[in-house]
Amino acid sequence: IIQLEAISKIYEIGDIKVPALNGVDMEIDEGEYVSIMGPSGSGKSTLMNLIGCLDTPTSGTYLLTSENVGEMTDNELADIRNRRIGFVFQTFNLLPRANAFHNVELPLIYAGMSKDDRQEKVEYALEKVGLQDRMKHKPNELSGGQRQRVAVARALVNDPSLLLADEPTGNLDSATSYEIMDLFGKLHSSGNTIVLVTHEEDIAAYSHRVVRLLDGRISSDEKQEPR
Amino acid sequence: IIQLEAISKIYEIGDIKVPALNGVDMEIDEGEYVSIMGPSGSGKSTLMNLIGCLDTPTSGTYLLTSENVGEMTDNELADIRNRRIGFVFQTFNLLPRANAFHNVELPLIYAGMSKDDRQEKVEYALEKVGLQDRMKHKPNELSGGQRQRVAVARALVNDPSLLLADEPTGNLDSATSYEIMDLFGKLHSSGNTIVLVTHEEDIAAYSHRVVRLLDGRISSDEKQEPR
Ligand SMILES: Nc1ncnc2c1ncn2[C@@H]1O[C@H](COP(=O)(O)OP(=O)(O)OP(=O)(O)O)[C@@H](O)[C@H]1O
Ligand SMILES: Nc1ncnc2c1ncn2[C@@H]1O[C@H](COP(=O)(O)OP(=O)(O)OP(=O)(O)O)[C@@H](O)[C@H]1O
Ligand SMILES: [Mg+2]
Ligand SMILES: [Mg+2]
């Protein structure tokens, strides 16, 4: 489903070049459950943004279900992002003026779902992450971990075939973290693909394969027995 | 140094009341190293904001070095915040348009320090958190964990007598987290007071006392042998 070949990403600030990814080759098959680990600044979020079609590489080829993403139009990219990919951002990226309900509802509006169906799906998604009593709260009326869970609910609400989660448990206590991992586990066992960035070994233990980044390159890529 | 008596905090959204803290009694002596743990939404950040004079309780008394914070003027509160307290926010709270150097420099400008002294102190603080090569980067040109480390550098730059750190390692890999904990250890061994919110047991293990919150109340408060 995901084929990355010789991918590099170089950010530019003025005349300074910052290499974030230096030649990454990686393939992820449909239905896999992969975690991406590595030190702070090693390029994990940059890689996730490329996989999620939120950014383009400086060089290299990215095939998503055999189609070359580099040759897609903006409309095609937006369509893939909205319909097939669920993205949990490291910084949550919630709409500040919308409450939890409306933030989670957004992908369903893009998908053209009816109001009654949306109501049911959003309430179910927020209940799954334990926020049924916080539906009307805006992001700044929620705790850090509650905001993160709204971001998780929004990513899961449309049953995505590909879930990209960047540090989805960074602000959560262990019990709440494991509840989120159970949700991911259910999505995975229905045949969907999960790519998860984490720095927590006990969270990566849920995945079936661990890819480690170091200074913008893959330093190891190993299958494992999940917990 | 910190005496909280019957502290409660009730947020109001329209006509809904959200009790975040329900009667908290806690004393922290000068030079202590305390961690605050508890589930997501249990009131940890609310408690930290009250201790850091960033918010006022709905009821109860807060004495900081025996002075009643509830009776202080805004100027006195701002003075305490800027000169004596270093705060690492759960959401970093960096100025988006200022680079890493200028974000860390801010407390020193408030303290009226000379430009040359500021230059030296800021470079030293950013070097300590491993970001000497990212001084000119703005927050959106940094990784999540790098932004968090800029927030840590800003809190430590003025050698605060009280450090309040809310989830300072949530976005960091273990090696980088332990480097930050070493910095906190040095600040503590010079006689300063540290209050640290974390959901990570291995981070709380550095502290000498663990206070656990549950639904806005203290459920346990125990001294421990630090690692
Ligand atoms: N501005 C606000 N308005 C209304 N409710 C709020 C506001 N800020 C926080 N809350 C609520 O108060 C409760 C405590 O929030 P707080 O941020 O202190 O929790 P926390 O322990 O820091 O959680 P986390 O570990 O997720 O960061 C939460 O249930 C939250 O929804
Ligand atoms: N917009 C940008 N402009 C310039 N440099 C950037 C930009 N975004 C990221 N970088 C740099 O690229 C490198 C990789 O960043 P990235 O966010 O991918 O790291 P990461 O592995 O996700 O780190 P973390 O675990 O701290 O979130 C970092 O060193 C960072 O400073
Ligand atoms: Mg990142
Ligand atoms: Mg919090």
Coordinates of C-alpha atoms and ligand atoms in Angstrom, one line a residue:
Chain A
I1 CA 0.0 0.0 0.0
I2 CA 2.9 2.4 0.8
Q3 CA 6.1 2.2 -1.2
L4 CA 8.8 4.8 -0.4
E5 CA 12.0 4.8 -2.6
A6 CA 15.1 7.0 -1.9
I7 CA 12.9 9.6 -0.1
S8 CA 14.7 12.7 1.1
K9 CA 13.3 15.9 2.7
I10 CA 15.4 19.0 3.1
Y11 CA 13.8 22.0 4.8
E12 CA 15.1 25.5 3.9
I13 CA 15.2 28.4 6.3
G14 CA 16.6 31.4 4.4
D15 CA 19.9 30.0 3.0
I16 CA 20.2 27.2 5.7
K17 CA 19.4 23.7 4.6
V18 CA 18.1 21.3 7.2
P19 CA 18.1 17.7 6.0
A20 CA 15.3 15.9 7.9
L21 CA 15.2 12.7 5.8
N22 CA 18.3 11.4 4.0
G23 CA 17.3 8.5 1.6
V24 CA 14.5 6.5 3.1
D25 CA 13.4 3.2 1.5
M26 CA 10.3 1.5 3.1
E27 CA 7.4 -0.6 2.1
I28 CA 4.2 -1.2 4.1
D29 CA 1.7 -3.8 3.0
E30 CA -2.0 -3.5 3.4
G31 CA -3.1 -4.6 6.9
E32 CA 0.3 -4.1 8.5
Y33 CA 0.7 -2.5 12.0
V34 CA 4.0 -0.6 12.0
S35 CA 5.5 1.6 14.7
I36 CA 8.2 4.3 13.9
M37 CA 10.6 5.1 16.7
G38 CA 13.8 7.2 17.0
P39 CA 15.3 10.2 18.9
S40 CA 13.7 13.6 19.0
G41 CA 14.5 15.3 15.7
S42 CA 15.3 12.1 13.8
G43 CA 12.6 12.8 11.1
K44 CA 9.5 10.7 12.3
S45 CA 6.9 13.5 11.9
T46 CA 8.5 14.5 8.6
L47 CA 8.1 10.9 7.4
M48 CA 4.5 10.7 8.6
N49 CA 3.6 14.0 6.9
L50 CA 5.0 12.6 3.6
I51 CA 3.1 9.3 4.0
G52 CA -0.1 11.2 4.8
C53 CA 0.2 13.4 1.6
L54 CA 0.5 16.5 3.7
D55 CA 3.9 17.4 2.3
T56 CA 6.0 16.5 -0.7
P57 CA 9.6 15.0 -0.6
T58 CA 12.5 16.9 -1.9
S59 CA 13.5 13.8 -4.0
G60 CA 12.5 10.2 -4.3
T61 CA 9.3 8.3 -5.2
Y62 CA 6.2 7.7 -3.2
L63 CA 3.6 5.1 -4.5
L64 CA 0.3 4.9 -2.5
T65 CA -1.7 1.8 -3.6
S66 CA 0.6 1.8 -6.7
E67 CA -0.3 5.4 -7.7
N68 CA 2.6 7.9 -7.8
V69 CA 1.7 10.6 -5.3
G70 CA 4.2 13.0 -6.8
E71 CA 2.1 13.1 -10.0
M72 CA -1.3 13.7 -8.2
T73 CA -3.2 17.0 -8.4
D74 CA -4.1 18.9 -5.2
N75 CA -7.7 17.7 -5.5
E76 CA -6.6 14.1 -5.7
L77 CA -4.4 14.5 -2.7
A78 CA -7.1 16.2 -0.7
D79 CA -9.5 13.4 -1.7
I80 CA -7.1 10.7 -0.4
R81 CA -6.5 12.6 2.8
N82 CA -10.1 13.1 3.5
R83 CA -11.6 9.7 2.6
R84 CA -8.9 7.1 3.2
I85 CA -6.5 8.4 5.8
G86 CA -7.1 9.1 9.4
F87 CA -4.3 11.3 10.9
V88 CA -3.6 12.0 14.6
F89 CA -1.2 15.0 14.6
Q90 CA 1.5 15.3 17.3
T91 CA 0.2 18.8 17.9
F92 CA -3.5 17.6 17.7
N93 CA -4.4 20.4 15.2
L94 CA -8.0 20.9 16.5
L95 CA -10.0 23.8 15.3
P96 CA -9.8 26.2 18.3
R97 CA -13.3 27.7 17.9
A98 CA -15.2 24.4 17.4
N99 CA -16.2 22.2 20.2
A100 CA -15.1 18.5 20.5
F101 CA -18.3 17.3 18.7
H102 CA -17.7 19.6 15.7
N103 CA -14.0 18.8 15.5
V104 CA -14.7 15.1 15.3
E105 CA -17.6 15.6 12.8
L106 CA -15.4 17.4 10.3
P107 CA -14.2 14.4 8.3
L108 CA -17.8 13.2 8.0
I109 CA -18.9 16.5 6.6
Y110 CA -16.2 16.2 3.9
A111 CA -17.4 12.7 3.2
G112 CA -20.9 14.0 2.5
M113 CA -22.6 12.0 5.3
S114 CA -26.1 12.9 6.4
K115 CA -26.6 14.8 9.7
D116 CA -28.3 11.9 11.5
D117 CA -25.6 9.5 10.6
R118 CA -22.9 12.0 11.6
Q119 CA -24.6 12.6 15.0
E120 CA -24.5 8.9 15.7
K121 CA -20.9 8.3 14.5
V122 CA -19.5 11.3 16.4
E123 CA -21.1 10.4 19.7
Y124 CA -19.9 6.8 19.3
A125 CA -16.3 8.0 18.5
L126 CA -16.2 10.4 21.5
E127 CA -17.6 7.7 23.8
K128 CA -14.9 5.3 22.7
V129 CA -12.2 7.7 23.9
G130 CA -14.1 8.4 27.1
L131 CA -15.1 12.0 26.3
Q132 CA -19.0 11.6 26.2
D133 CA -19.2 14.3 29.0
R134 CA -17.0 16.8 27.1
M135 CA -18.7 17.0 23.7
K136 CA -19.5 20.7 24.0
H137 CA -16.1 21.7 25.3
K138 CA -13.8 23.7 23.1
P139 CA -10.1 22.7 22.9
N140 CA -9.1 25.4 25.4
E141 CA -11.7 24.0 27.8
L142 CA -10.1 20.6 27.8
S143 CA -7.1 19.0 29.4
G144 CA -4.0 18.2 27.3
G145 CA -4.8 14.5 27.2
Q146 CA -8.5 15.2 26.5
R147 CA -7.5 17.3 23.4
Q148 CA -5.3 14.4 22.3
R149 CA -8.2 12.1 22.6
V150 CA -10.5 14.4 20.5
A151 CA -7.8 14.2 17.8
V152 CA -7.8 10.4 18.1
A153 CA -11.6 10.3 17.8
R154 CA -11.5 12.5 14.8
A155 CA -9.0 10.2 13.1
L156 CA -11.1 7.1 13.8
V157 CA -14.6 8.5 13.1
N158 CA -14.6 7.6 9.4
D159 CA -13.1 4.1 9.8
P160 CA -10.0 4.9 7.7
S161 CA -8.3 2.2 5.8
L162 CA -4.9 3.8 6.8
L163 CA -4.4 5.3 10.3
L164 CA -1.3 7.5 10.8
A165 CA -0.9 8.4 14.5
D166 CA 2.0 10.6 15.5
E167 CA 2.7 10.2 19.2
P168 CA -1.0 9.6 20.1
T169 CA -0.4 8.9 23.8
G170 CA 2.2 11.5 24.7
N171 CA -0.1 13.3 27.1
L172 CA -2.0 10.3 28.5
D173 CA -1.6 8.2 31.6
S174 CA -1.0 4.5 31.1
A175 CA -4.6 3.3 31.6
T176 CA -6.0 5.9 29.1
S177 CA -3.1 5.1 26.7
Y178 CA -4.0 1.4 26.7
E179 CA -7.7 2.2 26.0
I180 CA -6.5 4.1 22.9
M181 CA -4.3 1.2 21.9
D182 CA -7.3 -1.2 22.2
L183 CA -9.2 1.1 19.8
F184 CA -6.3 0.9 17.3
G185 CA -6.2 -2.9 17.8
K186 CA -9.8 -3.2 16.8
L187 CA -9.3 -1.0 13.7
H188 CA -6.3 -3.2 12.8
S189 CA -8.1 -6.5 13.3
S190 CA -10.8 -5.3 10.8
G191 CA -8.0 -5.4 8.1
N192 CA -6.9 -1.7 8.2
T193 CA -3.3 -0.5 8.1
I194 CA -1.8 1.4 11.1
V195 CA 1.4 3.4 11.2
L196 CA 2.2 4.8 14.6
V197 CA 5.0 7.1 15.8
T198 CA 5.9 6.7 19.4
H199 CA 8.8 7.1 21.8
E200 CA 7.2 4.8 24.3
E201 CA 8.4 1.1 24.1
D202 CA 5.2 -0.2 25.8
I203 CA 3.1 1.4 23.1
A204 CA 5.4 0.2 20.2
A205 CA 5.0 -3.3 21.7
Y206 CA 1.4 -3.4 20.3
S207 CA 2.7 -3.2 16.7
H208 CA 3.9 -6.1 14.6
R209 CA 7.0 -4.3 13.2
V210 CA 9.3 -1.5 14.5
V211 CA 11.1 0.9 12.1
R212 CA 13.8 3.0 13.9
L213 CA 15.0 6.3 12.4
L214 CA 18.3 8.0 13.2
D215 CA 19.3 11.3 11.7
G216 CA 16.8 11.0 8.8
R217 CA 17.7 7.4 7.9
I218 CA 16.3 4.0 8.8
S219 CA 18.7 2.4 11.3
S220 CA 16.6 -0.8 11.8
D221 CA 13.4 -2.4 10.5
E222 CA 12.3 -5.6 12.3
K223 CA 9.1 -7.6 12.6
Q224 CA 8.1 -8.5 16.2
E225 CA 5.5 -10.5 18.1
P226 CA 2.9 -8.0 19.3
R227 CA 1.8 -7.9 23.0
Chain B
I1 CA 7.1 27.5 50.4
I2 CA 3.8 26.4 49.0
Q3 CA 0.8 26.0 51.3
L4 CA -2.6 25.0 49.7
E5 CA -5.7 24.8 51.9
A6 CA -9.1 23.6 50.8
I7 CA -8.4 24.6 47.2
S8 CA -11.1 24.1 44.7
K9 CA -11.4 25.2 41.0
I10 CA -14.7 25.1 39.1
Y11 CA -14.6 26.1 35.5
E12 CA -17.8 27.5 34.0
I13 CA -18.9 27.0 30.3
G14 CA -22.2 28.9 29.9
D15 CA -24.3 27.4 32.7
I16 CA -22.3 24.2 32.9
K17 CA -20.0 23.9 36.0
V18 CA -16.9 21.7 35.6
P19 CA -15.3 20.9 38.9
A20 CA -11.6 20.4 38.2
L21 CA -10.3 20.5 41.8
N22 CA -12.4 19.5 44.7
G23 CA -10.8 20.5 48.0
V24 CA -7.0 20.1 47.7
D25 CA -4.7 20.4 50.8
M26 CA -1.0 20.2 50.1
E27 CA 2.3 21.7 51.5
I28 CA 5.6 21.7 49.7
D29 CA 8.7 22.8 51.6
E30 CA 11.6 24.7 50.0
G31 CA 14.0 22.4 48.3
E32 CA 11.5 19.5 47.8
Y33 CA 11.2 17.5 44.6
V34 CA 7.6 16.5 44.1
S35 CA 5.9 14.8 41.2
I36 CA 2.1 15.0 40.5
M37 CA 0.5 12.1 38.8
G38 CA -3.0 11.0 37.9
P39 CA -5.3 10.1 35.0
S40 CA -6.0 12.5 32.1
G41 CA -8.5 15.1 33.2
S42 CA -7.8 14.6 37.0
G43 CA -6.8 18.2 37.5
K44 CA -3.0 18.2 37.3
S45 CA -2.5 21.2 35.0
T46 CA -5.2 23.1 36.8
L47 CA -3.3 22.6 40.1
M48 CA 0.0 23.6 38.4
N49 CA -1.6 26.8 37.0
L50 CA -2.8 27.8 40.5
I51 CA 0.6 27.1 42.1
G52 CA 2.3 29.1 39.3
C53 CA 0.0 32.1 39.9
L54 CA -1.4 31.8 36.4
D55 CA -5.0 31.3 37.6
T56 CA -7.0 31.9 40.8
P57 CA -8.9 29.2 42.8
T58 CA -12.7 29.3 43.1
S59 CA -12.2 28.9 46.9
G60 CA -9.5 28.0 49.4
T61 CA -6.2 29.7 50.5
Y62 CA -2.8 29.7 48.7
L63 CA 0.2 30.9 50.7
L64 CA 3.5 31.3 48.7
T65 CA 6.5 31.8 51.0
S66 CA 3.9 32.7 53.7
E67 CA 2.3 35.5 51.6
N68 CA -1.4 35.1 50.6
V69 CA -1.5 34.9 46.8
G70 CA -5.2 35.7 46.8
E71 CA -4.5 39.2 48.2
M72 CA -1.7 40.1 45.7
T73 CA -2.0 42.7 43.0
D74 CA -1.6 41.8 39.3
N75 CA 1.8 43.4 39.4
E76 CA 3.0 41.4 42.4
L77 CA 1.8 38.2 40.7
A78 CA 3.6 39.1 37.5
D79 CA 6.7 39.9 39.4
I80 CA 6.7 36.5 41.2
R81 CA 6.0 34.7 37.9
N82 CA 8.8 36.4 36.0
R83 CA 11.5 36.4 38.7
R84 CA 11.1 33.3 40.8
I85 CA 9.1 30.7 38.9
G86 CA 10.2 28.8 35.9
F87 CA 7.2 27.2 34.1
V88 CA 7.3 24.5 31.5
F89 CA 3.8 24.4 29.9
Q90 CA 2.1 21.2 28.7
T91 CA 1.5 23.0 25.5
F92 CA 4.9 24.7 25.4
N93 CA 3.4 28.2 24.9
L94 CA 6.3 29.4 22.7
L95 CA 6.0 32.7 20.8
P96 CA 5.3 31.5 17.3
R97 CA 7.0 34.4 15.5
A98 CA 10.2 34.4 17.6
N99 CA 13.0 31.9 17.1
A100 CA 14.3 29.5 19.7
F101 CA 16.9 32.1 20.9
H102 CA 14.4 34.9 21.5
N103 CA 11.9 32.6 23.2
V104 CA 14.5 31.5 25.7
E105 CA 15.7 35.1 26.1
L106 CA 12.3 36.4 27.2
P107 CA 12.6 35.9 31.0
L108 CA 16.0 37.5 31.0
I109 CA 14.6 40.6 29.3
Y110 CA 11.9 40.8 32.0
A111 CA 14.6 40.5 34.6
G112 CA 16.4 43.5 33.1
M113 CA 19.6 41.6 32.3
S114 CA 22.3 43.1 29.9
K115 CA 22.4 42.0 26.3
D116 CA 25.9 40.3 26.7
D117 CA 24.8 38.4 29.8
R118 CA 21.6 37.3 28.0
Q119 CA 23.5 36.1 25.0
E120 CA 25.7 33.9 27.2
K121 CA 22.9 32.5 29.3
V122 CA 20.6 31.7 26.4
E123 CA 23.3 29.9 24.4
Y124 CA 24.2 27.9 27.5
A125 CA 20.5 27.0 28.2
L126 CA 19.9 25.8 24.6
E127 CA 23.2 23.9 24.6
K128 CA 22.1 22.1 27.8
V129 CA 19.0 20.8 26.0
G130 CA 20.9 19.8 22.9
L131 CA 19.6 22.6 20.6
Q132 CA 22.7 24.6 19.9
D133 CA 22.1 23.9 16.1
R134 CA 18.5 25.1 16.2
M135 CA 18.8 28.6 17.7
K136 CA 17.5 30.5 14.7
H137 CA 14.6 28.1 14.1
K138 CA 11.1 29.3 14.8
P139 CA 8.7 26.9 16.6
N140 CA 7.1 25.7 13.4
E141 CA 10.6 24.9 12.1
L142 CA 11.3 22.5 15.0
S143 CA 10.2 19.0 15.8
G144 CA 7.6 18.4 18.6
G145 CA 10.3 17.3 21.1
Q146 CA 12.6 20.2 20.1
R147 CA 9.8 22.7 20.8
Q148 CA 9.3 21.1 24.2
R149 CA 13.1 21.4 24.9
V150 CA 13.0 25.1 24.0
A151 CA 10.2 25.4 26.6
V152 CA 12.4 23.6 29.1
A153 CA 15.4 25.9 28.3
R154 CA 13.2 29.0 28.7
A155 CA 12.1 27.8 32.2
L156 CA 15.6 27.1 33.4
V157 CA 17.5 30.1 31.9
N158 CA 16.9 32.3 34.9
D159 CA 17.8 29.7 37.5
P160 CA 14.4 29.8 39.1
S161 CA 14.0 29.0 42.8
L162 CA 10.7 27.2 41.9
L163 CA 10.4 25.0 38.7
L164 CA 6.9 24.0 37.7
A165 CA 7.1 21.5 34.8
D166 CA 3.9 20.1 33.3
E167 CA 4.6 16.9 31.3
P168 CA 8.1 18.1 30.3
T169 CA 9.0 14.8 28.5
G170 CA 5.7 13.9 26.8
N171 CA 7.2 14.2 23.3
L172 CA 10.8 13.0 24.0
D173 CA 12.5 9.7 23.5
S174 CA 14.0 8.1 26.6
A175 CA 17.6 9.2 26.1
T176 CA 16.5 12.9 25.6
S177 CA 14.1 12.6 28.5
Y178 CA 16.8 11.5 30.9
E179 CA 19.1 14.4 29.8
I180 CA 16.3 16.8 30.8
M181 CA 15.8 15.0 34.1
D182 CA 19.6 15.4 34.7
L183 CA 19.2 19.1 34.2
F184 CA 16.3 19.2 36.7
G185 CA 18.5 17.1 39.1
K186 CA 21.2 19.7 39.0
L187 CA 18.7 22.6 39.6
H188 CA 17.3 20.6 42.6
S189 CA 20.7 19.8 44.1
S190 CA 21.5 23.6 44.2
G191 CA 18.6 23.9 46.7
N192 CA 15.8 24.8 44.4
T193 CA 12.2 23.4 44.5
I194 CA 10.8 21.3 41.7
V195 CA 7.1 20.3 41.1
L196 CA 6.8 18.0 38.1
V197 CA 3.6 16.7 36.5
T198 CA 4.1 13.5 34.6
H199 CA 2.3 10.3 33.6
E200 CA 5.5 8.4 33.1
E201 CA 6.5 6.3 36.1
D202 CA 10.2 6.3 35.1
I203 CA 10.2 10.1 35.1
A204 CA 8.3 10.4 38.5
A205 CA 11.0 8.0 39.9
Y206 CA 13.5 10.9 39.9
S207 CA 11.3 12.8 42.4
H208 CA 11.4 12.4 46.2
R209 CA 7.6 12.5 46.7
V210 CA 4.6 11.5 44.6
V211 CA 1.2 13.1 44.9
R212 CA -1.6 11.3 43.0
L213 CA -4.7 13.2 41.9
L214 CA -8.0 11.5 41.1
D215 CA -11.1 13.5 40.0
G216 CA -9.8 16.7 41.5
R217 CA -8.7 15.4 44.9
I218 CA -5.4 14.0 46.3
S219 CA -5.7 10.2 46.5
S220 CA -2.2 9.6 47.8
D221 CA 0.8 11.6 48.9
E222 CA 4.0 9.6 49.6
K223 CA 7.7 10.2 50.0
Q224 CA 9.9 7.9 48.1
E225 CA 13.6 7.1 47.5
P226 CA 14.5 8.7 44.2
R227 CA 16.4 6.8 41.5
Ligands
LIG1 N1 -11.0 26.2 30.6 C1 -11.7 25.1 31.0 N2 -13.0 25.1 30.9 C2 -13.8 24.0 31.3 N3 -13.3 22.9 31.7 C3 -11.9 22.8 31.8 C4 -11.1 23.9 31.4 N4 -9.8 23.5 31.6 C5 -9.8 22.2 32.0 N5 -11.1 21.8 32.1 C6 -11.6 20.5 32.7 O1 -11.1 20.4 34.0 C7 -10.6 19.0 34.2 C8 -9.1 19.0 34.6 O2 -8.3 19.5 33.6 P1 -6.7 19.5 33.7 O3 -6.2 20.2 32.5 O4 -6.3 20.1 35.0 O5 -6.4 18.0 33.7 P2 -5.0 17.2 33.6 O6 -4.9 16.3 34.8 O7 -3.9 18.1 33.4 O8 -5.2 16.3 32.4 P3 -4.1 15.8 31.2 O9 -3.3 14.7 31.9 O10 -5.0 15.2 30.2 O11 -3.3 16.9 30.8 C9 -10.8 18.3 32.8 O12 -11.8 17.3 32.9 C10 -11.1 19.4 31.8 O13 -12.1 19.0 30.9
LIG2 N1 9.6 23.4 8.9 C1 10.8 23.1 9.2 N2 11.9 23.9 8.9 C2 13.1 23.6 9.2 N3 13.5 22.5 9.9 C3 12.5 21.7 10.3 C4 11.1 21.9 10.0 N4 10.4 20.9 10.5 C5 11.3 20.1 11.1 N5 12.5 20.5 10.9 C6 13.8 19.9 11.4 O1 13.8 18.6 10.8 C7 14.2 17.6 11.8 C8 13.2 16.5 11.8 O2 12.0 17.0 12.4 P1 10.8 16.0 12.8 O3 9.6 16.8 13.2 O4 10.5 15.1 11.6 O5 11.4 15.1 13.9 P2 10.7 14.1 14.9 O6 11.5 12.8 14.8 O7 9.2 14.0 14.7 O8 11.0 14.6 16.3 P3 10.1 14.6 17.7 O9 10.2 13.2 18.3 O10 10.8 15.6 18.6 O11 8.7 15.0 17.4 C9 14.4 18.3 13.1 O12 15.7 18.4 13.4 C10 13.8 19.7 12.9 O13 14.5 20.7 13.5
MG3 MG 7.6 14.5 15.8
MG4 MG -2.6 18.5 31.8

